[in-house]
Tab-separated table of C-alpha atoms in Angstrom:
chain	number	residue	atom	x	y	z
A	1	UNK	CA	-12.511	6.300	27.807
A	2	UNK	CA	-13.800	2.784	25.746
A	3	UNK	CA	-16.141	3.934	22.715
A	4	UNK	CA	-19.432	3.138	24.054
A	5	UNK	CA	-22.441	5.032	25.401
A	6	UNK	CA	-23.538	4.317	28.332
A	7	UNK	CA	-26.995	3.270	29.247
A	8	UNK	CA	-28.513	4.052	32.534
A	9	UNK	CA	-31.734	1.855	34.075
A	10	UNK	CA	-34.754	3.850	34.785
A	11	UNK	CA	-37.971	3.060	36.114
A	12	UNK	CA	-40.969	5.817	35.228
A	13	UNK	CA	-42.966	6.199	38.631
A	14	UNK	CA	-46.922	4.635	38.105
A	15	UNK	CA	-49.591	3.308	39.962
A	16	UNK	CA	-48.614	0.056	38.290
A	17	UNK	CA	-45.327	-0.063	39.258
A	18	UNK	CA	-43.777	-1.848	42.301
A	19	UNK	CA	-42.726	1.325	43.594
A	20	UNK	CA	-43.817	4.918	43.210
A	21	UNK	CA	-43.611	8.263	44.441
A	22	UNK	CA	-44.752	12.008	44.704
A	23	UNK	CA	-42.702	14.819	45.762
A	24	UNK	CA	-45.328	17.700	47.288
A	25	UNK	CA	-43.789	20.713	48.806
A	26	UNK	CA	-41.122	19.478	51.354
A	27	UNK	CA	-42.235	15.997	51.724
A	28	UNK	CA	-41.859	12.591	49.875
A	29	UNK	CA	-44.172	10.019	49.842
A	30	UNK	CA	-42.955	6.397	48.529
A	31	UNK	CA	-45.243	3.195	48.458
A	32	UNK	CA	-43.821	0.018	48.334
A	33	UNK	CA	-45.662	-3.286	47.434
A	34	UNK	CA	-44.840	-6.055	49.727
A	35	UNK	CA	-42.816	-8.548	47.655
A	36	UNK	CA	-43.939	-12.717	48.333
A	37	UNK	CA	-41.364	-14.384	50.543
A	38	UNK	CA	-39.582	-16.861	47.913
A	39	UNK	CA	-40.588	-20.323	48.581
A	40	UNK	CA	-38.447	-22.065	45.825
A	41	UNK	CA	-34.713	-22.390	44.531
A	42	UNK	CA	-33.393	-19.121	42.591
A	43	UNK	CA	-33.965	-19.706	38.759
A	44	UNK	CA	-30.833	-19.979	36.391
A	45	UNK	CA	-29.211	-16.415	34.878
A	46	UNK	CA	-31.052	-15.737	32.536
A	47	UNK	CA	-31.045	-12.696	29.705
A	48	UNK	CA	-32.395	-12.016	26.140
A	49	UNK	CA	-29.142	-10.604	24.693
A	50	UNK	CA	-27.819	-13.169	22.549
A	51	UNK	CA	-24.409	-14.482	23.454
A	52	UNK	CA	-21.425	-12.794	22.782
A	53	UNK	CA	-19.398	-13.705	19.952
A	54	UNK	CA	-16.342	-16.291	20.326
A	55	UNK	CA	-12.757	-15.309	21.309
A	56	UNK	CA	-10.513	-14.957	18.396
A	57	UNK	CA	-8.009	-17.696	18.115
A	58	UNK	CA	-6.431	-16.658	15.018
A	59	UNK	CA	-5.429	-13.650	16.354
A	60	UNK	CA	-4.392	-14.839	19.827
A	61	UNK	CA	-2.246	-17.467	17.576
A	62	UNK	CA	-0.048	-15.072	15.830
A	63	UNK	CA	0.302	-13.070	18.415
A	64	UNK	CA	2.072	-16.327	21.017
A	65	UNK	CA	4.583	-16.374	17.934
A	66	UNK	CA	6.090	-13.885	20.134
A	67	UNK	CA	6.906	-16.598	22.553
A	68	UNK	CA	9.666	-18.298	20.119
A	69	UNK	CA	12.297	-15.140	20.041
A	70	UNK	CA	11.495	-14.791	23.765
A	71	UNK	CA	12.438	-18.357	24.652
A	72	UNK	CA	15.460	-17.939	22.475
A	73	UNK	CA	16.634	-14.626	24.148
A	74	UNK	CA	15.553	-16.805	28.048
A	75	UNK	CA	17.321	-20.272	27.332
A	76	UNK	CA	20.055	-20.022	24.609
A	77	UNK	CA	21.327	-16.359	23.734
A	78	UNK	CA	21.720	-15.444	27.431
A	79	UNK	CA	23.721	-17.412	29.953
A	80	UNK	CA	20.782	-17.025	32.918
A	81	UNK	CA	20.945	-19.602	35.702
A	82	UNK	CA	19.094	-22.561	36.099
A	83	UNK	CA	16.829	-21.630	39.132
A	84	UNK	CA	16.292	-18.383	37.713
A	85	UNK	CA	14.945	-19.743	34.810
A	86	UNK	CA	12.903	-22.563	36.363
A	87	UNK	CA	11.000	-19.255	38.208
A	88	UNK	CA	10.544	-17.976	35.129
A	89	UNK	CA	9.119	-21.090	33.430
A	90	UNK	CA	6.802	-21.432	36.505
A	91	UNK	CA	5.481	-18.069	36.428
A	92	UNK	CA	5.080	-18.306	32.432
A	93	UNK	CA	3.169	-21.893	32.909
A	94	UNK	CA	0.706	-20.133	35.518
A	95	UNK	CA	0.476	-17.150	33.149
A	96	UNK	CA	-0.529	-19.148	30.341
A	97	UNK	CA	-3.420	-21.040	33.063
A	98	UNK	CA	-4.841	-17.626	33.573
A	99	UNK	CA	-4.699	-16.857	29.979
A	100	UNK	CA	-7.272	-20.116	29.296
A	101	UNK	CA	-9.075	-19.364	32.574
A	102	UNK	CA	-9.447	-15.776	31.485
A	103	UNK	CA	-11.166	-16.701	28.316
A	104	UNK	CA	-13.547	-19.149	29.863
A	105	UNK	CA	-14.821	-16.658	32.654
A	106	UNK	CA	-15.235	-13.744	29.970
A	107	UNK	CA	-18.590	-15.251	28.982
A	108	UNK	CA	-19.778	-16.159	32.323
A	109	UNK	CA	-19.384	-12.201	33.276
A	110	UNK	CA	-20.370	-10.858	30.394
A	111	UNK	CA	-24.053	-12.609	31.212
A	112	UNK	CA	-23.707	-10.753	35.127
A	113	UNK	CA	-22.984	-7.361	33.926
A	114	UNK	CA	-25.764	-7.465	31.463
A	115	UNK	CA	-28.175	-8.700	33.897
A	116	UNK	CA	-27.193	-5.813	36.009
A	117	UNK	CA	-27.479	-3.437	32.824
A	118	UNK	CA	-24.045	-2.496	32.927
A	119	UNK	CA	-23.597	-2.317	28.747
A	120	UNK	CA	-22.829	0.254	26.579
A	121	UNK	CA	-23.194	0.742	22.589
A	122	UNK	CA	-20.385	1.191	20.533
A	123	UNK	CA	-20.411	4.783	19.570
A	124	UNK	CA	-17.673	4.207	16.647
A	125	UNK	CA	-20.278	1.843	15.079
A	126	UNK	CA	-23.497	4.152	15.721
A	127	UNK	CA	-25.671	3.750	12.354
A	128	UNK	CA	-25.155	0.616	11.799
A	129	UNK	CA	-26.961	-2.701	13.239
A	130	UNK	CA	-23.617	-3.490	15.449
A	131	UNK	CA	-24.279	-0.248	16.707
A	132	UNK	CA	-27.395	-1.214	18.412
A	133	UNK	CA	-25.963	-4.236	19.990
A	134	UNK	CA	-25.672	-3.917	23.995
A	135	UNK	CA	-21.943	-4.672	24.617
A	136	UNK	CA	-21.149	-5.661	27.803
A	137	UNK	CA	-18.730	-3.558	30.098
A	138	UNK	CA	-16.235	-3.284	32.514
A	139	UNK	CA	-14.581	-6.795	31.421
A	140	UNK	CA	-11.720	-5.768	32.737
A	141	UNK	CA	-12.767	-6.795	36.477
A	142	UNK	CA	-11.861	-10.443	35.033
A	143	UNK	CA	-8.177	-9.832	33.414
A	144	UNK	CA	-7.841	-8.056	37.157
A	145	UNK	CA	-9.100	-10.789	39.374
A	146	UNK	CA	-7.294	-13.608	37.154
A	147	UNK	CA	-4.017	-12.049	37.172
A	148	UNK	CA	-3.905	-11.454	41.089
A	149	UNK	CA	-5.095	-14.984	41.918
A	150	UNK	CA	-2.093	-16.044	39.364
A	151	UNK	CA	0.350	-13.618	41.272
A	152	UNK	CA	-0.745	-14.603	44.849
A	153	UNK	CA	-0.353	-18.492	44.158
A	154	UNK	CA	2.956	-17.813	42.466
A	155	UNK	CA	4.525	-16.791	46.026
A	156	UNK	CA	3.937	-20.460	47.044
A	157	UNK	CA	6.929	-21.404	44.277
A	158	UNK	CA	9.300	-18.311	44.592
A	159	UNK	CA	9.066	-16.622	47.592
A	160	UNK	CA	9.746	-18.377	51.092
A	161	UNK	CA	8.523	-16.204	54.857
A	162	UNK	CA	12.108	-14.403	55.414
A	163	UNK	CA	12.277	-13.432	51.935
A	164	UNK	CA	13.503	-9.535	51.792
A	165	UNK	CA	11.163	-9.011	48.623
A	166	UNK	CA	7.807	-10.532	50.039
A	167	UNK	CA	6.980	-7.086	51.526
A	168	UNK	CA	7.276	-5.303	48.513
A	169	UNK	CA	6.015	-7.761	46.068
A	170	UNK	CA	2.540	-7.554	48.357
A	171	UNK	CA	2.954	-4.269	48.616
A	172	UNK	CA	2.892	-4.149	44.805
A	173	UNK	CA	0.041	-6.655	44.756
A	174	UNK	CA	-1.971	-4.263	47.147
A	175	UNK	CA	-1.690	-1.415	44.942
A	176	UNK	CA	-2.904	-3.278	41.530
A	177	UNK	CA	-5.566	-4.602	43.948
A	178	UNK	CA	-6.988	-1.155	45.239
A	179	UNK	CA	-6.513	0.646	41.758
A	180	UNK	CA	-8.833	-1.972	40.271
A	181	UNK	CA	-11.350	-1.651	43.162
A	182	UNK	CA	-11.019	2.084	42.652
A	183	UNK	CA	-11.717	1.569	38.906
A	184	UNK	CA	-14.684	-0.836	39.485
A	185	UNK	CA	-16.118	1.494	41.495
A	186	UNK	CA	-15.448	4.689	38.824
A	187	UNK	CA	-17.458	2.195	36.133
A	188	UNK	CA	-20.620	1.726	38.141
A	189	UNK	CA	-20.551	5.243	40.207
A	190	UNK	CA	-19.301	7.268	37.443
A	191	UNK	CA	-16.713	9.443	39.620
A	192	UNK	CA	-16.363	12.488	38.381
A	193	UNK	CA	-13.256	12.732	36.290
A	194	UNK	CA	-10.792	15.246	38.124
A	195	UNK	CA	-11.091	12.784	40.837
A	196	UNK	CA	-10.656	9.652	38.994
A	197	UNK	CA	-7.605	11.122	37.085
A	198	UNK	CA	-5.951	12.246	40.046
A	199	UNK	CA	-7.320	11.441	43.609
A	200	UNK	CA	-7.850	7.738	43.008
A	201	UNK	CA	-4.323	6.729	41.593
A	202	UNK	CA	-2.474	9.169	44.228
A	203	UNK	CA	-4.718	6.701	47.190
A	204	UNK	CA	-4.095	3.514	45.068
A	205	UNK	CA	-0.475	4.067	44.321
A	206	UNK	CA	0.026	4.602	48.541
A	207	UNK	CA	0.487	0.629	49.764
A	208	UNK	CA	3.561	0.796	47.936
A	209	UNK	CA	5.092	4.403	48.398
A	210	UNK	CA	4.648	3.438	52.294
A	211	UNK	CA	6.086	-0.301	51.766
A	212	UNK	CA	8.842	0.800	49.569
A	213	UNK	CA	12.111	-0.203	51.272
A	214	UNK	CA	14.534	0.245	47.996
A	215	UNK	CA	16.977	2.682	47.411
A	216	UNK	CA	16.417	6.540	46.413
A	217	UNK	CA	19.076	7.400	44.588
A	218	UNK	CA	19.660	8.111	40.601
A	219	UNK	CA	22.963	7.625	38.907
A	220	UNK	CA	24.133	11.065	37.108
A	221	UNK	CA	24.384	10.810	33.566
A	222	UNK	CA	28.399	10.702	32.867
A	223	UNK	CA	28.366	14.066	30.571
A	224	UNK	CA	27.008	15.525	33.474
A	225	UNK	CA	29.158	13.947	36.091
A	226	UNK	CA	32.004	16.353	35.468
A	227	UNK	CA	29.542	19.120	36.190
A	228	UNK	CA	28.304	18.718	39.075
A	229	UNK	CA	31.348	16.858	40.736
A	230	UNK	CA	28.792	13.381	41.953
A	231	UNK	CA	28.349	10.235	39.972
A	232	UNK	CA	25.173	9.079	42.183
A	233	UNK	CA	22.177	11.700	44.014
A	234	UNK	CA	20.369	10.610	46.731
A	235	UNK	CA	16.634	12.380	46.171
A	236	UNK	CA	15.342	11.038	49.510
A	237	UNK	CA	11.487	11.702	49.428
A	238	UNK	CA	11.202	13.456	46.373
A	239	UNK	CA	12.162	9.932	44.395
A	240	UNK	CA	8.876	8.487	46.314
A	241	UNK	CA	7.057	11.676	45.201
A	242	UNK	CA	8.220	10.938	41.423
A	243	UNK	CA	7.203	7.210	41.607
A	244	UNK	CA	3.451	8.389	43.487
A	245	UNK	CA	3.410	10.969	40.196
A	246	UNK	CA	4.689	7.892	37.566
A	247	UNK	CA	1.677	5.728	39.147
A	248	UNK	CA	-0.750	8.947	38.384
A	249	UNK	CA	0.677	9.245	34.842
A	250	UNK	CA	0.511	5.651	33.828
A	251	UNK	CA	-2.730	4.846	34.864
A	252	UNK	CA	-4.013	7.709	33.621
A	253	UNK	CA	-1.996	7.199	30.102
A	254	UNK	CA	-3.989	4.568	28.924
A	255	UNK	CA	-7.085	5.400	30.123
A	256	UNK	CA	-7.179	8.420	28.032
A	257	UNK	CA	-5.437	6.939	24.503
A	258	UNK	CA	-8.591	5.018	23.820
A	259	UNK	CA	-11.292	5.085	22.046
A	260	UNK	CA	-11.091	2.263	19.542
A	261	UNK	CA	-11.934	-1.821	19.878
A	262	UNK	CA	-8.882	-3.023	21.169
A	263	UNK	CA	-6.740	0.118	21.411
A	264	UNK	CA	-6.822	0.200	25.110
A	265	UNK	CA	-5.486	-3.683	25.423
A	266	UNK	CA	-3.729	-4.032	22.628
A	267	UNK	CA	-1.238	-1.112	23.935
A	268	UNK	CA	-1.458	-2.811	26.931
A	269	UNK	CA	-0.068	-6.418	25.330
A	270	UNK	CA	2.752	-4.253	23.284
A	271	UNK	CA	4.526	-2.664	26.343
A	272	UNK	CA	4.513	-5.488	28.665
A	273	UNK	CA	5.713	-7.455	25.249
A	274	UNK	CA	8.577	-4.782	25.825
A	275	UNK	CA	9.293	-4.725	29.418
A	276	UNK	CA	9.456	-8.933	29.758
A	277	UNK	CA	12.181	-8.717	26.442
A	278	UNK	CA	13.930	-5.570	28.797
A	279	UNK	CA	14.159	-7.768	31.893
A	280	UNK	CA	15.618	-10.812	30.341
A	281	UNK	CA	18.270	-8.571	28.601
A	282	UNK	CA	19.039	-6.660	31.418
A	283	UNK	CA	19.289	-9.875	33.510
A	284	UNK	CA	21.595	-11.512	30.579
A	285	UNK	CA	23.899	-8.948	30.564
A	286	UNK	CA	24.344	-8.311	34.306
A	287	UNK	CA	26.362	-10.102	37.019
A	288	UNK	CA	25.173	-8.243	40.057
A	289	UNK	CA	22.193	-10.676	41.606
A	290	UNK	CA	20.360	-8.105	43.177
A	291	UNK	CA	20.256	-6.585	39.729
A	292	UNK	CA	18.943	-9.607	38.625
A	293	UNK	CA	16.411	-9.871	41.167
A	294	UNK	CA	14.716	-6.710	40.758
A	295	UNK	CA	14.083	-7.563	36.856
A	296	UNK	CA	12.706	-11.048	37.861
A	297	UNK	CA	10.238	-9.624	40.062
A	298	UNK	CA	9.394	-7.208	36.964
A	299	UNK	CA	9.153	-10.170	35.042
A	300	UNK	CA	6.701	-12.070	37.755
A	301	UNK	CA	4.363	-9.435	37.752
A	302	UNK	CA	5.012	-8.334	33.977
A	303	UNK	CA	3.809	-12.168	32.689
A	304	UNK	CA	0.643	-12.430	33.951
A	305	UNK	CA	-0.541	-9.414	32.983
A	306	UNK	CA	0.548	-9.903	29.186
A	307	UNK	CA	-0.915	-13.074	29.495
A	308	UNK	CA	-4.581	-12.205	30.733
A	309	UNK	CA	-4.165	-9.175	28.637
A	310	UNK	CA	-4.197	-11.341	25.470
A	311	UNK	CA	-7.339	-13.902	27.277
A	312	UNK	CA	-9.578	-9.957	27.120
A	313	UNK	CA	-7.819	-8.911	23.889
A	314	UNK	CA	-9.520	-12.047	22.169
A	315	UNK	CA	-12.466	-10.770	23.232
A	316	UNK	CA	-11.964	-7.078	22.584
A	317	UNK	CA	-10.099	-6.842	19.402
A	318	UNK	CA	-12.327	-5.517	16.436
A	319	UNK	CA	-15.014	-6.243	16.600
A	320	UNK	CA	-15.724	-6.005	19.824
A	321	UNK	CA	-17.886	-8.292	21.778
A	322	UNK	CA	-16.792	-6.717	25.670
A	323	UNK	CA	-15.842	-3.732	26.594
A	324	UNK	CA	-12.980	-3.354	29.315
A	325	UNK	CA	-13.920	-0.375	31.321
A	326	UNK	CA	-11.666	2.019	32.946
A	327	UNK	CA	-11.493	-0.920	35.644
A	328	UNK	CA	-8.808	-2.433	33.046
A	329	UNK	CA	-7.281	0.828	31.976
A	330	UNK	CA	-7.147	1.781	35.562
A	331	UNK	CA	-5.278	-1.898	36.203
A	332	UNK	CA	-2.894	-2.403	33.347
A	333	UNK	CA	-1.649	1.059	34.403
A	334	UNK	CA	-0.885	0.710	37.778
A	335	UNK	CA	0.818	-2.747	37.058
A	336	UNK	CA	2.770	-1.634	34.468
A	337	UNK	CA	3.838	1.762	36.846
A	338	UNK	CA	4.415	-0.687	39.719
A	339	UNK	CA	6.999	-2.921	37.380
A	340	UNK	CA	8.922	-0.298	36.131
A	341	UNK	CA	9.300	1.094	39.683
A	342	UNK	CA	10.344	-1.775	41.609
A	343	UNK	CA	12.434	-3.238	38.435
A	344	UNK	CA	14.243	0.182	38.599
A	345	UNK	CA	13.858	0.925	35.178
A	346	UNK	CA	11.446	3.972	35.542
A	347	UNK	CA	13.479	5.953	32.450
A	348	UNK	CA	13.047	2.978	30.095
A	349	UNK	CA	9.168	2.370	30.775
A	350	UNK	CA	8.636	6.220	30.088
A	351	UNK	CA	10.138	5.276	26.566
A	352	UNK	CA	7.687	2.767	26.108
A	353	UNK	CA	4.676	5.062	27.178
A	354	UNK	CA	6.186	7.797	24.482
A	355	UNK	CA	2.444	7.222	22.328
A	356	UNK	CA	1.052	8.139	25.396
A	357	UNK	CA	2.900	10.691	26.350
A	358	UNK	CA	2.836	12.397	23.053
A	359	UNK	CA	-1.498	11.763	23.738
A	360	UNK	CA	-1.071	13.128	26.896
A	361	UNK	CA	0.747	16.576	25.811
A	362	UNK	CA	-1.749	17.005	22.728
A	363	UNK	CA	-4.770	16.779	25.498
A	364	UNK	CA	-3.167	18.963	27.584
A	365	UNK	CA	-5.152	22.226	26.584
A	366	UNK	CA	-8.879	20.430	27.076
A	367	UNK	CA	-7.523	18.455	30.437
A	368	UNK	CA	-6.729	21.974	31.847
A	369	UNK	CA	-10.083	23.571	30.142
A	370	UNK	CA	-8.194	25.973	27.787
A	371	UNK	CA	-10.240	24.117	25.218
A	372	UNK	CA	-13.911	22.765	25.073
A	373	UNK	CA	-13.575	18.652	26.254
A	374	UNK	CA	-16.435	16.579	25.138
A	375	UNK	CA	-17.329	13.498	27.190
A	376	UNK	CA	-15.602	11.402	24.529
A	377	UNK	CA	-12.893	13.072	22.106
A	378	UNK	CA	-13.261	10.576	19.483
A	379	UNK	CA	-13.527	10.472	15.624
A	380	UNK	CA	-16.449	10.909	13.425
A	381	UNK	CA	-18.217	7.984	11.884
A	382	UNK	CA	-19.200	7.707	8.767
A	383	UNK	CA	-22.119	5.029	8.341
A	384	UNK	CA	-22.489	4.867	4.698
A	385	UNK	CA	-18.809	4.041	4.763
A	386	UNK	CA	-17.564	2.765	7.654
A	387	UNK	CA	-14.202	5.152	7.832
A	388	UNK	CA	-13.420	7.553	10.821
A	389	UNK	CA	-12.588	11.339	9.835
A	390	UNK	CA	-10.261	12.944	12.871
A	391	UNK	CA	-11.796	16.013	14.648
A	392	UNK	CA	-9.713	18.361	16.163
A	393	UNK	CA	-9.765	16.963	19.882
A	394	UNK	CA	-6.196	16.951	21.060
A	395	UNK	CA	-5.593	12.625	20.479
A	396	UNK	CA	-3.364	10.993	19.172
A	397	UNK	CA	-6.246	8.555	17.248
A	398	UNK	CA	-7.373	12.362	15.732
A	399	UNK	CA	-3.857	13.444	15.121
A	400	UNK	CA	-3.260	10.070	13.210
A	401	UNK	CA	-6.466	10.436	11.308
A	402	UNK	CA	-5.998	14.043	10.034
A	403	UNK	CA	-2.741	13.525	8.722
A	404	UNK	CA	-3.084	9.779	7.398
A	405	UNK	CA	-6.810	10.554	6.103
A	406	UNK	CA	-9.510	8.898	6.912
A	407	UNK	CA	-9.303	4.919	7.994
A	408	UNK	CA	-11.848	2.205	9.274
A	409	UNK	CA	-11.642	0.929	12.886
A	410	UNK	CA	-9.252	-1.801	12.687
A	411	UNK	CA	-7.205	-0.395	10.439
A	412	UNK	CA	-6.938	2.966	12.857
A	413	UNK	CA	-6.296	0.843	16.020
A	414	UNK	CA	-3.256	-1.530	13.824
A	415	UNK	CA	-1.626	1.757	12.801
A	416	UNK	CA	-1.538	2.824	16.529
A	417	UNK	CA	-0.268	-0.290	17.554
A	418	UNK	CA	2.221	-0.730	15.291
A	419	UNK	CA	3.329	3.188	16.319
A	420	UNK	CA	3.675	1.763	19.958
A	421	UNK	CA	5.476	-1.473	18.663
A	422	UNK	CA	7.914	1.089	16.891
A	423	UNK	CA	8.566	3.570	20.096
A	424	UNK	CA	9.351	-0.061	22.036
A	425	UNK	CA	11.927	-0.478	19.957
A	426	UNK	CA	13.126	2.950	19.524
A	427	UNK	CA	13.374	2.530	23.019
A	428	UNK	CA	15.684	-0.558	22.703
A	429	UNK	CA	17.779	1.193	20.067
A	430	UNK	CA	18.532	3.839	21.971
A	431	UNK	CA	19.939	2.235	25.189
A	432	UNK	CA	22.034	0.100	22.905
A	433	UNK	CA	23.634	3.074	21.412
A	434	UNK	CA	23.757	4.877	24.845
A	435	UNK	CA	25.057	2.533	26.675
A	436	UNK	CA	28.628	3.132	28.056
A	437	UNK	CA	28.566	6.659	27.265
A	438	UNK	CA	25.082	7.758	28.985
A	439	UNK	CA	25.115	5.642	32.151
């Protein structure tokens, strides 16, 4: 969960309000003031919270140098062809759209949410003036809506009405759609969690399991091929029950390593950072085309995300002017989940998701209620310093705290990142070395 308190609207009950009412013994009785028909055009949204403060360009600026090796790896180190890579270029150009469009609407929505008195305050900053300020929340409803207006147009330029991967791209498209509905709703209705962990990815992740038309078989790692006398295993319904329980996981993963301005995105911006550099490797150094296929489509729905990701990071990074809402977490999951399934790399995207793996494993014992779990697990704040002191919730953000000492906000959340940055590559390392002998 994002560090923030949430805020609630309520209404005391008085004869001068609109509205009252008095319970007696088993009756209610409400009165209701008529309200004057509206004879004039609805005002301008209006609020008294100031406006929030300006995306951060400097940031956003050293992050695109990212783009440079990435170009390199798409146009000159690998031989890809040229309608492959004019896809590519299309989907990166309408990326980058809803990367600008993303940062103009964050404002707009920000203004919305507060007027509906959907805000929280930022309970890593409580003590302080910033910790007064209503942030707004559940951001993340913008990153979602831009990225699947980006990935719906995009089938006008790839796709054409017989294509065999149409079903399953909408298919994917459907899923990312209902998980972020599902998360919307969590934000306003506040769904109790054993549901929201569980129930709503398991419905969300279905569009897919039921449109899924790939193949179901692994390939036996060759140590083990000797063993048990099969180089490939078909797993028939039990691979569609692994990819329903990899949608569960994933979404779930980064909802729950949070906790810090621009932890939850910033993760986010890292992995798909690492799956777009897989999938152009993987399609440089393979001559099968559906191979190369099924890491294009990763990278068509791996773009835009990274893209729109970085439009809410501006916006989100410390400090924090928005707050994304499990509406994001819920999103980036599920997309992410839904790329590494349908790109076939499933093994290599749990390699990427080691942080939260290792976050999920130390939570394990308050998930399952061996332990006390608060509401949030986060650090302590100190406000006559400004540092965070780890407590001993099961976290990763606590288990980096306790053993690296105690560390402000931003310099917390760049450690973290910079762990995920280094299990990406670990990742990398390891299926260079691996390769040839493993698989």
């Amino acid at each position: 969960m994002a560090p923030r308190k949430r805020i609630s609207k309520t209404e005391p009950s008085s004869p001068e309000h609109p509205s009252s009412s008095s319970k007696g013994n088993n009756n209610v009785t409400t009165t209701v003031a008529a309200a004057p028909i509206p004879t004039h055009r609805k005002p301008p949204l209006q609020t008294n919270d100031p406006p929030i403060a300006p995306p951060k360009w400097g940031l956003i600026l050293k992050l695109s140098l990212f783009s440079i090796p990435y170009a390199y790896l798409l146009f000159y180190h690998y031989k890809i062809e040229a309608e492959l890579q004019r896809s590519v270029i299309i989907n990166a150009g309408m990326s980058v759209a809803g990367f600008l469009v993303t940062v103009k609407l964050i404002p707009v929505a920000s203004k919305y949410v507060l007027k509906r008195n959907l805000f929280g305050f930022d309970i890593n900053k409580k003590g302080t003036p910033q910790g007064n300020v209503k942030v707004p929340e559940s951001l993340g409803i913008v990153v979602a809506i831009v990225y699947l207006v980006v990935a719906i147009l995009f089938q006008y330029f790839n796709f054409t009405a017989d294509s065999i991967w149409l079903v399953e791209y909408n298919a994917a498209l459907a899923c990312i759609c209902f998980m972020t509905l599902l998360g919307f709703v969590d934000d306003v209705l506040d769904v109790p969690w054993r549901s929201r962990k569980l129930v709503l990815p398991s419905i969300a992740a279905l569009p897919l399991l039921m449109a899924y038309a790939g193949h179901t078989t692994i390939v036996i790692p060759k140590p083990l091929v000797p063993h048990v006398e099969m180089e490939v295993l078909d797993l028939g319904w039990i691979y569609k029950l692994y990819m329903g329980l990899l949608a569960v996981f994933c979404t779930n993963s980064i909802n729950i390593h949070a906790g810090l301005n621009g932890l939850e995105v910033g993760q986010t911006v890292v992995i798909a950072t690492a799956i777009v550099v897989h999938n152009i490797m993987q399609i440089g150094a393979s001559s099968d085309p559906e191979y190369k296929q099924a890491h294009a489509f990763s990278i068509y729905l791996a773009q835009p995300l990274l893209a729109t990701s970085l439009g809410l990071l501006s916006y989100n990074w410390y400090p924090s002017s928005v707050f994304v809402g499990d509406t994001f977490t819920y999103f980036a999951g599920m997309t992410m989940a839904v790329v590494g399934i349908l790109g076939h790399f499933s093994e290599t995207l749990l390699i990427f998701f080691l942080p939260q793996v290792l976050n999920f494993l130390m939570s394990l014992p308050q998930l399952f209620g061996f332990i006390p779990c608060p509401r949030h697990r986060l650090p302590r704040f100190d406000p006559q310093t400004g540092l965070l002191t780890g407590t001993k919730d099961g976290t990763l953000v606590n288990f980096f705290l306790r053993n690296l000492g105690r560390k402000s906000e931003k310099a917390l959340c760049i450690y973290l990142l910079g762990f995920q940055a280094i299990a990406c590559c670990f990742c990398f390392l390891l299926r260079y070395f691996l390769a040839g002998w493993y698989k």
